[in-house]
Amino acid sequence: MLKISELAGRIGLSTHTIRFYEKHGLIEASERSESGYRLYSAADVNRAAFVKTARNIGFSLEDIAQLLSIRLDRSSHSCQEVTDITRNKLHEVSRKMAELKAMQKVLSRLLDNCDGGLEKATHCSILEVLDNGGLAATGGVN
Amino acid sequence: MLKISELAGRIGLSTHTIRFYEKHGLIEASERSESGYRLYSAADVNRAAFVKTARNIGFSLEDIAQLLSIRLDRSSHSCQEVTDITRNKLHEVSRKMAELKAMQKVLSRLLDNCDGGLEKATHCSILEVLDNGGLAATGGVN
DNA sequence: GTTGACCTTAGAGTTACCTCTAAGCTTATA
DNA sequence: TATAAGCTTAGAGGTAACTCTAAGGTCAAC
């Protein structure tokens, strides 16, 4: 049985974060010492590592809570439930990527059209674009 | 002079958001009516539109505060200051994109390796990957 | 003159995920 | 035995950008 800081070192989370995850039902210590210290079994460690891995991949705490409840009783759940969570996450990621791509495009174009020199910003093309409501007004394709 | 809801309608922000931006120094009403209502001049409207445009592009409120202070006194600032802000934002966006790409890759591979059928999740390959610390353990390239 | 829409303020609540603090007990080391 | 490291709890603080509420004043229309 590991104490909280040992678990923390083992899986690479702070003790703070482990208690935080516990409060949200993601990690639990199956025992307590006489003095009240959390004690983690091998199964607890595996569960914590599962959480860490899922978090690294990018699943939200809520996603992970769902995945854990499936993991806890695999035979009561279908494989589809797992792929649904994964697919939703993938869609979310793709949506965010599209947003970022749009931002990237605009920012690049702003930089392309601007000298960026040490001269005064009196005629800075970036400020002008922002003043004129966006790139469309300065000949951007959109 | 426009009242707050007129400004809101004009630029596409809620009155709540306008007051919030005001509290953070981004938007201001150059006058008040006798009864204390905010009154926005044409210059105020332009400034608010600038904020909205910059926000749409993805600049943070802090970025926008800097851009506004440059805009307010262009001749005391260099064009480079503006491009620096823009370039930093672009780097931030690129960094986030890279993170999301990594997530996308992992999620796609998880889905590829999994049936996702209605059968029980007893041998769900996604859960197995999460249990085993990530894709590396299942033959992923990394 | 009374609805009802709109305005004011300060301040709390939201989302997601931590991160830290205080006050006090326990355990290990020297 | 003393001291330092580590554990406990409840709860506050932080970030970013809103979003909403309460309690009350104002304004235009019927």
mmCIF file of C-alpha atoms (C1' of nucleotides) in Angstrom:
data_model
loop_
_atom_site.group_PDB
_atom_site.id
_atom_site.type_symbol
_atom_site.label_atom_id
_atom_site.label_comp_id
_atom_site.label_asym_id
_atom_site.label_seq_id
_atom_site.Cartn_x
_atom_site.Cartn_y
_atom_site.Cartn_z
ATOM 1 C CA MET A 1 0.000 0.000 0.000
ATOM 2 C CA LEU A 2 1.316 3.397 -1.006
ATOM 3 C CA LYS A 3 0.926 6.702 0.740
ATOM 4 C CA ILE A 4 -0.313 9.632 -1.265
ATOM 5 C CA SER A 5 3.101 11.081 -2.038
ATOM 6 C CA GLU A 6 4.316 7.675 -3.170
ATOM 7 C CA LEU A 7 1.373 7.388 -5.520
ATOM 8 C CA ALA A 8 2.056 10.929 -6.659
ATOM 9 C CA GLY A 9 5.659 10.070 -7.498
ATOM 10 C CA ARG A 10 4.658 6.825 -9.162
ATOM 11 C CA ILE A 11 2.177 8.252 -11.599
ATOM 12 C CA GLY A 12 3.388 11.814 -11.934
ATOM 13 C CA LEU A 13 0.701 13.894 -10.285
ATOM 14 C CA SER A 14 0.938 16.195 -7.279
ATOM 15 C CA THR A 15 -0.694 15.159 -4.010
ATOM 16 C CA HIS A 16 -2.917 18.185 -4.395
ATOM 17 C CA THR A 17 -4.121 16.956 -7.739
ATOM 18 C CA ILE A 18 -4.717 13.455 -6.427
ATOM 19 C CA ARG A 19 -6.931 14.785 -3.626
ATOM 20 C CA PHE A 20 -8.653 16.991 -6.153
ATOM 21 C CA TYR A 21 -9.331 13.994 -8.376
ATOM 22 C CA GLU A 22 -10.577 12.084 -5.354
ATOM 23 C CA LYS A 23 -13.022 14.851 -4.558
ATOM 24 C CA HIS A 24 -14.322 14.422 -8.096
ATOM 25 C CA GLY A 25 -14.603 10.670 -7.796
ATOM 26 C CA LEU A 26 -11.782 9.754 -10.173
ATOM 27 C CA ILE A 27 -9.237 8.293 -7.795
ATOM 28 C CA GLU A 28 -9.767 6.578 -4.501
ATOM 29 C CA ALA A 29 -7.727 5.117 -1.687
ATOM 30 C CA SER A 30 -9.224 1.778 -0.731
ATOM 31 C CA GLU A 31 -7.821 2.004 2.775
ATOM 32 C CA ARG A 32 -6.792 4.428 5.435
ATOM 33 C CA SER A 33 -4.050 3.944 8.004
ATOM 34 C CA GLU A 34 -4.889 4.168 11.728
ATOM 35 C CA SER A 35 -3.861 7.798 11.634
ATOM 36 C CA GLY A 36 -6.091 8.500 8.661
ATOM 37 C CA TYR A 37 -3.478 8.499 5.900
ATOM 38 C CA ARG A 38 -4.705 7.410 2.484
ATOM 39 C CA LEU A 39 -3.362 4.018 1.429
ATOM 40 C CA TYR A 40 -3.421 2.957 -2.198
ATOM 41 C CA SER A 41 -3.566 -0.657 -3.379
ATOM 42 C CA ALA A 42 -2.212 -1.933 -6.684
ATOM 43 C CA ALA A 43 -5.727 -1.637 -8.114
ATOM 44 C CA ASP A 44 -5.909 1.956 -6.902
ATOM 45 C CA VAL A 45 -2.591 2.669 -8.566
ATOM 46 C CA ASN A 46 -3.838 1.178 -11.819
ATOM 47 C CA ARG A 47 -6.949 3.252 -11.655
ATOM 48 C CA ALA A 48 -4.943 6.391 -10.979
ATOM 49 C CA ALA A 49 -2.642 5.572 -13.893
ATOM 50 C CA PHE A 50 -5.692 5.070 -16.105
ATOM 51 C CA VAL A 51 -6.865 8.532 -15.126
ATOM 52 C CA LYS A 52 -3.452 10.014 -15.808
ATOM 53 C CA THR A 53 -3.198 8.365 -19.216
ATOM 54 C CA ALA A 54 -6.667 9.465 -20.204
ATOM 55 C CA ARG A 55 -5.894 12.979 -19.021
ATOM 56 C CA ASN A 56 -2.681 13.026 -21.051
ATOM 57 C CA ILE A 57 -4.613 12.058 -24.131
ATOM 58 C CA GLY A 58 -6.890 14.996 -23.487
ATOM 59 C CA PHE A 59 -10.068 13.542 -22.046
ATOM 60 C CA SER A 60 -11.904 15.843 -19.650
ATOM 61 C CA LEU A 61 -12.459 14.829 -16.044
ATOM 62 C CA GLU A 62 -16.093 14.204 -16.899
ATOM 63 C CA ASP A 63 -15.140 11.948 -19.832
ATOM 64 C CA ILE A 64 -12.804 10.083 -17.542
ATOM 65 C CA ALA A 65 -15.507 9.611 -14.929
ATOM 66 C CA GLN A 66 -17.626 7.928 -17.597
ATOM 67 C CA LEU A 67 -14.764 5.812 -18.860
ATOM 68 C CA LEU A 68 -14.034 4.733 -15.292
ATOM 69 C CA SER A 69 -17.580 3.637 -14.650
ATOM 70 C CA ILE A 70 -17.422 1.514 -17.788
ATOM 71 C CA ARG A 71 -14.028 0.158 -16.814
ATOM 72 C CA LEU A 72 -15.387 -0.747 -13.392
ATOM 73 C CA ASP A 73 -18.056 -3.003 -14.871
ATOM 74 C CA ARG A 74 -17.123 -3.712 -18.448
ATOM 75 C CA SER A 75 -19.738 -6.381 -19.016
ATOM 76 C CA SER A 76 -22.599 -3.988 -18.294
ATOM 77 C CA HIS A 77 -21.436 -1.604 -20.979
ATOM 78 C CA SER A 78 -20.931 -1.855 -24.692
ATOM 79 C CA CYS A 79 -17.785 -1.107 -26.600
ATOM 80 C CA GLN A 80 -19.832 1.488 -28.450
ATOM 81 C CA GLU A 81 -20.191 3.587 -25.322
ATOM 82 C CA VAL A 82 -16.425 3.881 -25.217
ATOM 83 C CA THR A 83 -16.072 4.738 -28.875
ATOM 84 C CA ASP A 84 -18.853 7.322 -28.542
ATOM 85 C CA ILE A 85 -16.933 9.143 -25.839
ATOM 86 C CA THR A 86 -13.780 8.909 -27.929
ATOM 87 C CA ARG A 87 -15.503 10.040 -31.096
ATOM 88 C CA ASN A 88 -17.094 13.006 -29.328
ATOM 89 C CA LYS A 89 -13.698 14.006 -28.042
ATOM 90 C CA LEU A 90 -12.261 13.707 -31.518
ATOM 91 C CA HIS A 91 -14.990 15.934 -32.895
ATOM 92 C CA GLU A 92 -14.352 18.478 -30.193
ATOM 93 C CA VAL A 93 -10.651 18.434 -30.995
ATOM 94 C CA SER A 94 -11.337 18.816 -34.699
ATOM 95 C CA ARG A 95 -13.649 21.726 -34.058
ATOM 96 C CA LYS A 96 -11.034 23.482 -31.958
ATOM 97 C CA MET A 97 -8.410 22.787 -34.603
ATOM 98 C CA ALA A 98 -10.574 24.433 -37.218
ATOM 99 C CA GLU A 99 -10.944 27.497 -35.005
ATOM 100 C CA LEU A 100 -7.228 27.682 -34.442
ATOM 101 C CA LYS A 101 -6.524 27.239 -38.140
ATOM 102 C CA ALA A 102 -8.745 30.194 -38.921
ATOM 103 C CA MET A 103 -6.930 32.261 -36.320
ATOM 104 C CA GLN A 104 -3.577 31.138 -37.661
ATOM 105 C CA LYS A 105 -4.538 32.179 -41.155
ATOM 106 C CA VAL A 106 -5.665 35.633 -40.103
ATOM 107 C CA LEU A 107 -2.662 36.235 -37.870
ATOM 108 C CA SER A 108 -0.250 35.129 -40.590
ATOM 109 C CA ARG A 109 -1.855 37.404 -43.083
ATOM 110 C CA LEU A 110 -1.750 40.313 -40.661
ATOM 111 C CA LEU A 111 1.968 39.741 -40.217
ATOM 112 C CA ASP A 112 2.587 39.341 -43.932
ATOM 113 C CA ASN A 113 1.066 42.739 -44.634
ATOM 114 C CA CYS A 114 3.009 44.552 -41.927
ATOM 115 C CA ASP A 115 6.622 45.727 -41.897
ATOM 116 C CA GLY A 116 6.920 45.356 -38.159
ATOM 117 C CA GLY A 117 9.802 47.784 -38.136
ATOM 118 C CA LEU A 118 10.841 50.234 -35.461
ATOM 119 C CA GLU A 119 9.097 53.107 -37.200
ATOM 120 C CA LYS A 120 6.113 54.671 -35.505
ATOM 121 C CA ALA A 121 2.825 52.793 -35.531
ATOM 122 C CA THR A 122 1.045 55.716 -37.168
ATOM 123 C CA HIS A 123 0.194 53.710 -40.256
ATOM 124 C CA CYS A 124 0.459 50.195 -38.867
ATOM 125 C CA SER A 125 -1.463 47.947 -41.218
ATOM 126 C CA ILE A 126 -2.499 45.598 -38.417
ATOM 127 C CA LEU A 127 -4.149 48.383 -36.445
ATOM 128 C CA GLU A 128 -5.843 49.507 -39.628
ATOM 129 C CA VAL A 129 -7.281 46.087 -40.247
ATOM 130 C CA LEU A 130 -8.595 45.945 -36.681
ATOM 131 C CA ASP A 131 -10.070 49.396 -37.100
ATOM 132 C CA ASN A 132 -11.778 48.383 -40.306
ATOM 133 C CA GLY A 133 -13.539 45.346 -38.965
ATOM 134 C CA GLY A 134 -11.250 42.594 -40.195
ATOM 135 C CA LEU A 135 -9.308 41.333 -43.155
ATOM 136 C CA ALA A 136 -12.084 41.434 -45.741
ATOM 137 C CA ALA A 137 -11.833 45.217 -45.914
ATOM 138 C CA THR A 138 -8.152 45.135 -46.810
ATOM 139 C CA GLY A 139 -8.372 42.740 -49.711
ATOM 140 C CA GLY A 140 -8.199 39.507 -47.784
ATOM 141 C CA VAL A 141 -9.832 36.549 -49.493
ATOM 142 C CA ASN A 142 -11.747 36.071 -46.277
ATOM 143 C CA MET B 1 -24.766 59.182 -28.803
ATOM 144 C CA LEU B 2 -25.864 55.602 -28.326
ATOM 145 C CA LYS B 3 -27.195 53.918 -25.234
ATOM 146 C CA ILE B 4 -25.595 50.682 -24.176
ATOM 147 C CA SER B 5 -28.160 48.407 -25.815
ATOM 148 C CA GLU B 6 -27.808 50.330 -29.059
ATOM 149 C CA LEU B 7 -24.066 49.878 -28.970
ATOM 150 C CA ALA B 8 -24.615 46.233 -28.147
ATOM 151 C CA GLY B 9 -26.850 45.790 -31.173
ATOM 152 C CA ARG B 10 -24.495 47.728 -33.390
ATOM 153 C CA ILE B 11 -21.384 45.707 -32.678
ATOM 154 C CA GLY B 12 -22.825 42.383 -31.651
ATOM 155 C CA LEU B 13 -22.033 42.111 -27.968
ATOM 156 C CA SER B 14 -24.365 41.803 -24.992
ATOM 157 C CA THR B 15 -24.754 44.733 -22.624
ATOM 158 C CA HIS B 16 -23.309 42.469 -19.942
ATOM 159 C CA THR B 17 -20.199 41.923 -21.988
ATOM 160 C CA ILE B 18 -19.832 45.619 -22.723
ATOM 161 C CA ARG B 19 -19.928 46.470 -19.026
ATOM 162 C CA PHE B 20 -17.509 43.643 -18.402
ATOM 163 C CA TYR B 21 -15.130 45.045 -21.014
ATOM 164 C CA GLU B 22 -15.516 48.481 -19.487
ATOM 165 C CA LYS B 23 -14.539 47.129 -16.087
ATOM 166 C CA HIS B 24 -11.392 45.815 -17.752
ATOM 167 C CA GLY B 25 -10.637 49.099 -19.449
ATOM 168 C CA LEU B 26 -11.347 47.997 -23.013
ATOM 169 C CA ILE B 27 -14.465 49.981 -23.809
ATOM 170 C CA GLU B 28 -15.634 53.269 -22.396
ATOM 171 C CA ALA B 29 -18.590 55.597 -22.637
ATOM 172 C CA SER B 30 -17.322 59.138 -23.016
ATOM 173 C CA GLU B 31 -20.508 60.567 -21.521
ATOM 174 C CA ARG B 32 -23.324 59.821 -19.153
ATOM 175 C CA SER B 33 -26.901 61.068 -19.378
ATOM 176 C CA GLU B 34 -28.403 63.017 -16.466
ATOM 177 C CA SER B 35 -29.852 59.809 -15.168
ATOM 178 C CA GLY B 36 -26.513 58.045 -15.344
ATOM 179 C CA TYR B 37 -27.010 56.071 -18.571
ATOM 180 C CA ARG B 38 -23.841 55.365 -20.543
ATOM 181 C CA LEU B 39 -23.669 57.326 -23.815
ATOM 182 C CA TYR B 40 -21.330 56.238 -26.581
ATOM 183 C CA SER B 41 -19.843 58.587 -29.182
ATOM 184 C CA ALA B 42 -18.781 57.584 -32.686
ATOM 185 C CA ALA B 43 -15.211 57.251 -31.405
ATOM 186 C CA ASP B 44 -16.445 54.996 -28.598
ATOM 187 C CA VAL B 45 -18.262 52.872 -31.133
ATOM 188 C CA ASN B 46 -15.108 52.566 -33.237
ATOM 189 C CA ARG B 47 -13.117 51.565 -30.218
ATOM 190 C CA ALA B 48 -15.704 48.965 -29.240
ATOM 191 C CA ALA B 49 -15.706 47.627 -32.796
ATOM 192 C CA PHE B 50 -11.910 47.410 -32.683
ATOM 193 C CA VAL B 51 -12.196 45.338 -29.517
ATOM 194 C CA LYS B 52 -14.806 43.090 -31.079
ATOM 195 C CA THR B 53 -12.744 42.529 -34.220
ATOM 196 C CA ALA B 54 -9.606 41.762 -32.234
ATOM 197 C CA ARG B 55 -11.589 39.400 -30.027
ATOM 198 C CA ASN B 56 -12.996 37.627 -33.094
ATOM 199 C CA ILE B 57 -9.491 37.105 -34.391
ATOM 200 C CA GLY B 58 -8.606 35.497 -31.086
ATOM 201 C CA PHE B 59 -6.628 38.107 -29.184
ATOM 202 C CA SER B 60 -6.985 37.900 -25.419
ATOM 203 C CA LEU B 61 -8.419 40.807 -23.469
ATOM 204 C CA GLU B 62 -4.912 41.537 -22.230
ATOM 205 C CA ASP B 63 -3.560 41.604 -25.790
ATOM 206 C CA ILE B 64 -6.369 43.919 -26.752
ATOM 207 C CA ALA B 65 -5.634 46.250 -23.857
ATOM 208 C CA GLN B 66 -2.091 46.588 -25.203
ATOM 209 C CA LEU B 67 -3.240 47.069 -28.771
ATOM 210 C CA LEU B 68 -5.661 49.749 -27.606
ATOM 211 C CA SER B 69 -2.996 51.683 -25.780
ATOM 212 C CA ILE B 70 -0.908 51.670 -28.948
ATOM 213 C CA ARG B 71 -3.895 52.676 -31.022
ATOM 214 C CA LEU B 72 -4.607 55.529 -28.651
ATOM 215 C CA ASP B 73 -1.209 57.081 -29.253
ATOM 216 C CA ARG B 74 0.247 55.518 -32.358
ATOM 217 C CA SER B 75 3.163 57.887 -32.666
ATOM 218 C CA SER B 76 4.569 56.885 -29.282
ATOM 219 C CA HIS B 77 4.721 53.247 -30.285
ATOM 220 C CA SER B 78 6.503 51.317 -32.977
ATOM 221 C CA CYS B 79 4.944 49.056 -35.535
ATOM 222 C CA GLN B 80 7.128 46.333 -34.082
ATOM 223 C CA GLU B 81 5.211 46.410 -30.823
ATOM 224 C CA VAL B 82 2.103 45.492 -32.752
ATOM 225 C CA THR B 83 3.752 42.722 -34.726
ATOM 226 C CA ASP B 84 5.283 41.356 -31.531
ATOM 227 C CA ILE B 85 1.859 40.962 -29.988
ATOM 228 C CA THR B 86 0.596 39.392 -33.184
ATOM 229 C CA ARG B 87 3.565 37.078 -33.522
ATOM 230 C CA ASN B 88 3.250 35.938 -29.913
ATOM 231 C CA LYS B 89 -0.377 35.151 -30.502
ATOM 232 C CA LEU B 90 0.527 33.216 -33.631
ATOM 233 C CA HIS B 91 3.067 31.181 -31.696
ATOM 234 C CA GLU B 92 0.534 30.452 -29.002
ATOM 235 C CA VAL B 93 -1.954 29.320 -31.617
ATOM 236 C CA SER B 94 0.641 27.124 -33.293
ATOM 237 C CA ARG B 95 1.567 25.552 -29.987
ATOM 238 C CA LYS B 96 -2.059 24.764 -29.228
ATOM 239 C CA MET B 97 -2.518 23.373 -32.716
ATOM 240 C CA ALA B 98 0.378 21.011 -32.185
ATOM 241 C CA GLU B 99 -1.185 19.800 -28.940
ATOM 242 C CA LEU B 100 -4.501 19.238 -30.608
ATOM 243 C CA LYS B 101 -2.868 17.438 -33.530
ATOM 244 C CA ALA B 102 -1.238 15.034 -31.111
ATOM 245 C CA MET B 103 -4.582 14.434 -29.427
ATOM 246 C CA GLN B 104 -6.271 13.966 -32.772
ATOM 247 C CA LYS B 105 -3.697 11.397 -33.788
ATOM 248 C CA VAL B 106 -4.094 9.378 -30.614
ATOM 249 C CA LEU B 107 -7.874 9.533 -30.647
ATOM 250 C CA SER B 108 -8.028 8.486 -34.296
ATOM 251 C CA ARG B 109 -5.771 5.568 -33.656
ATOM 252 C CA LEU B 110 -7.823 4.506 -30.655
ATOM 253 C CA LEU B 111 -10.925 4.515 -32.811
ATOM 254 C CA ASP B 112 -9.214 2.675 -35.665
ATOM 255 C CA ASN B 113 -8.273 -0.179 -33.375
ATOM 256 C CA CYS B 114 -11.711 -0.546 -31.855
ATOM 257 C CA ASP B 115 -14.842 -2.193 -33.258
ATOM 258 C CA GLY B 116 -17.139 0.104 -31.368
ATOM 259 C CA GLY B 117 -19.913 -2.442 -31.644
ATOM 260 C CA LEU B 118 -22.758 -3.159 -29.290
ATOM 261 C CA GLU B 119 -20.944 -6.103 -27.776
ATOM 262 C CA LYS B 120 -19.829 -5.870 -24.185
ATOM 263 C CA ALA B 121 -16.843 -3.745 -23.351
ATOM 264 C CA THR B 122 -15.053 -6.675 -21.738
ATOM 265 C CA HIS B 123 -12.210 -6.557 -24.224
ATOM 266 C CA CYS B 124 -12.544 -2.989 -25.454
ATOM 267 C CA SER B 125 -9.221 -2.077 -27.004
ATOM 268 C CA ILE B 126 -9.544 1.571 -25.983
ATOM 269 C CA LEU B 127 -9.898 0.713 -22.317
ATOM 270 C CA GLU B 128 -6.942 -1.626 -22.678
ATOM 271 C CA VAL B 129 -4.772 1.119 -24.086
ATOM 272 C CA LEU B 130 -5.737 3.429 -21.245
ATOM 273 C CA ASP B 131 -5.001 0.669 -18.763
ATOM 274 C CA ASN B 132 -1.604 0.080 -20.292
ATOM 275 C CA GLY B 133 -0.386 3.641 -20.128
ATOM 276 C CA GLY B 134 -0.975 4.766 -23.688
ATOM 277 C CA LEU B 135 -0.571 3.802 -27.298
ATOM 278 C CA ALA B 136 3.120 2.866 -27.187
ATOM 279 C CA ALA B 137 2.242 -0.374 -25.428
ATOM 280 C CA THR B 138 -0.100 -1.465 -28.200
ATOM 281 C CA GLY B 139 2.238 -0.982 -31.094
ATOM 282 C CA GLY B 140 1.640 2.699 -31.736
ATOM 283 C CA VAL B 141 4.504 4.477 -33.466
ATOM 284 C CA ASN B 142 4.281 7.009 -30.673
ATOM 285 C "C1'" DG C 1 -50.639 56.518 -14.039
ATOM 286 C "C1'" DT C 2 -49.261 52.284 -14.781
ATOM 287 C "C1'" DT C 3 -47.179 48.835 -17.404
ATOM 288 C "C1'" DG C 4 -43.003 47.169 -19.429
ATOM 289 C "C1'" DA C 5 -38.649 47.680 -21.457
ATOM 290 C "C1'" DC C 6 -34.320 49.556 -20.359
ATOM 291 C "C1'" DC C 7 -30.862 51.467 -17.356
ATOM 292 C "C1'" DT C 8 -27.814 51.504 -12.917
ATOM 293 C "C1'" DT C 9 -24.591 49.097 -9.344
ATOM 294 C "C1'" DA C 10 -22.011 45.640 -6.739
ATOM 295 C "C1'" DG C 11 -21.118 41.358 -6.531
ATOM 296 C "C1'" DA C 12 -21.918 36.318 -7.065
ATOM 297 C "C1'" DG C 13 -21.881 32.318 -10.240
ATOM 298 C "C1'" DT C 14 -20.032 29.515 -14.251
ATOM 299 C "C1'" DT C 15 -16.614 26.219 -16.496
ATOM 300 C "C1'" DA C 16 -12.483 23.459 -16.200
ATOM 301 C "C1'" DC C 17 -8.672 22.269 -13.733
ATOM 302 C "C1'" DC C 18 -6.084 22.840 -10.643
ATOM 303 C "C1'" DT C 19 -3.108 25.131 -6.730
ATOM 304 C "C1'" DC C 20 -2.444 26.701 -2.398
ATOM 305 C "C1'" DT C 21 -3.143 27.854 2.664
ATOM 306 C "C1'" DA C 22 -3.907 27.272 7.486
ATOM 307 C "C1'" DA C 23 -4.012 24.784 11.493
ATOM 308 C "C1'" DG C 24 -2.996 20.788 13.395
ATOM 309 C "C1'" DC C 25 -1.666 15.643 13.769
ATOM 310 C "C1'" DT C 26 1.918 11.730 12.527
ATOM 311 C "C1'" DT C 27 6.076 9.670 11.257
ATOM 312 C "C1'" DA C 28 10.918 9.265 10.332
ATOM 313 C "C1'" DT C 29 15.529 10.840 11.218
ATOM 314 C "C1'" DA C 30 19.463 12.532 13.987
ATOM 315 C "C1'" DT D 1 13.626 14.263 22.077
ATOM 316 C "C1'" DA D 2 13.457 17.598 18.916
ATOM 317 C "C1'" DT D 3 12.867 18.783 14.392
ATOM 318 C "C1'" DA D 4 11.633 18.283 9.783
ATOM 319 C "C1'" DA D 5 9.000 16.110 6.433
ATOM 320 C "C1'" DG D 6 4.668 14.400 5.434
ATOM 321 C "C1'" DC D 7 -0.181 13.689 6.320
ATOM 322 C "C1'" DT D 8 -5.165 15.443 7.390
ATOM 323 C "C1'" DT D 9 -9.259 18.747 6.474
ATOM 324 C "C1'" DA D 10 -12.080 22.543 4.744
ATOM 325 C "C1'" DG D 11 -12.048 26.038 2.073
ATOM 326 C "C1'" DA D 12 -10.025 29.999 -0.515
ATOM 327 C "C1'" DG D 13 -7.573 31.607 -4.705
ATOM 328 C "C1'" DG D 14 -6.279 31.639 -9.606
ATOM 329 C "C1'" DT D 15 -7.140 31.898 -14.718
ATOM 330 C "C1'" DA D 16 -10.093 33.580 -18.752
ATOM 331 C "C1'" DA D 17 -13.980 35.394 -20.324
ATOM 332 C "C1'" DC D 18 -17.978 35.901 -19.492
ATOM 333 C "C1'" DT D 19 -22.970 35.566 -17.495
ATOM 334 C "C1'" DC D 20 -26.306 36.478 -14.384
ATOM 335 C "C1'" DT D 21 -28.899 38.356 -10.215
ATOM 336 C "C1'" DA D 22 -30.923 41.549 -7.075
ATOM 337 C "C1'" DA D 23 -32.685 45.733 -5.965
ATOM 338 C "C1'" DG D 24 -33.847 49.732 -7.636
ATOM 339 C "C1'" DG D 25 -34.139 54.079 -10.804
ATOM 340 C "C1'" DT D 26 -35.750 55.883 -15.748
ATOM 341 C "C1'" DC D 27 -38.309 56.385 -19.838
ATOM 342 C "C1'" DA D 28 -41.805 55.858 -23.548
ATOM 343 C "C1'" DA D 29 -46.308 54.400 -24.708
ATOM 344 C "C1'" DC D 30 -51.155 53.758 -23.923
#
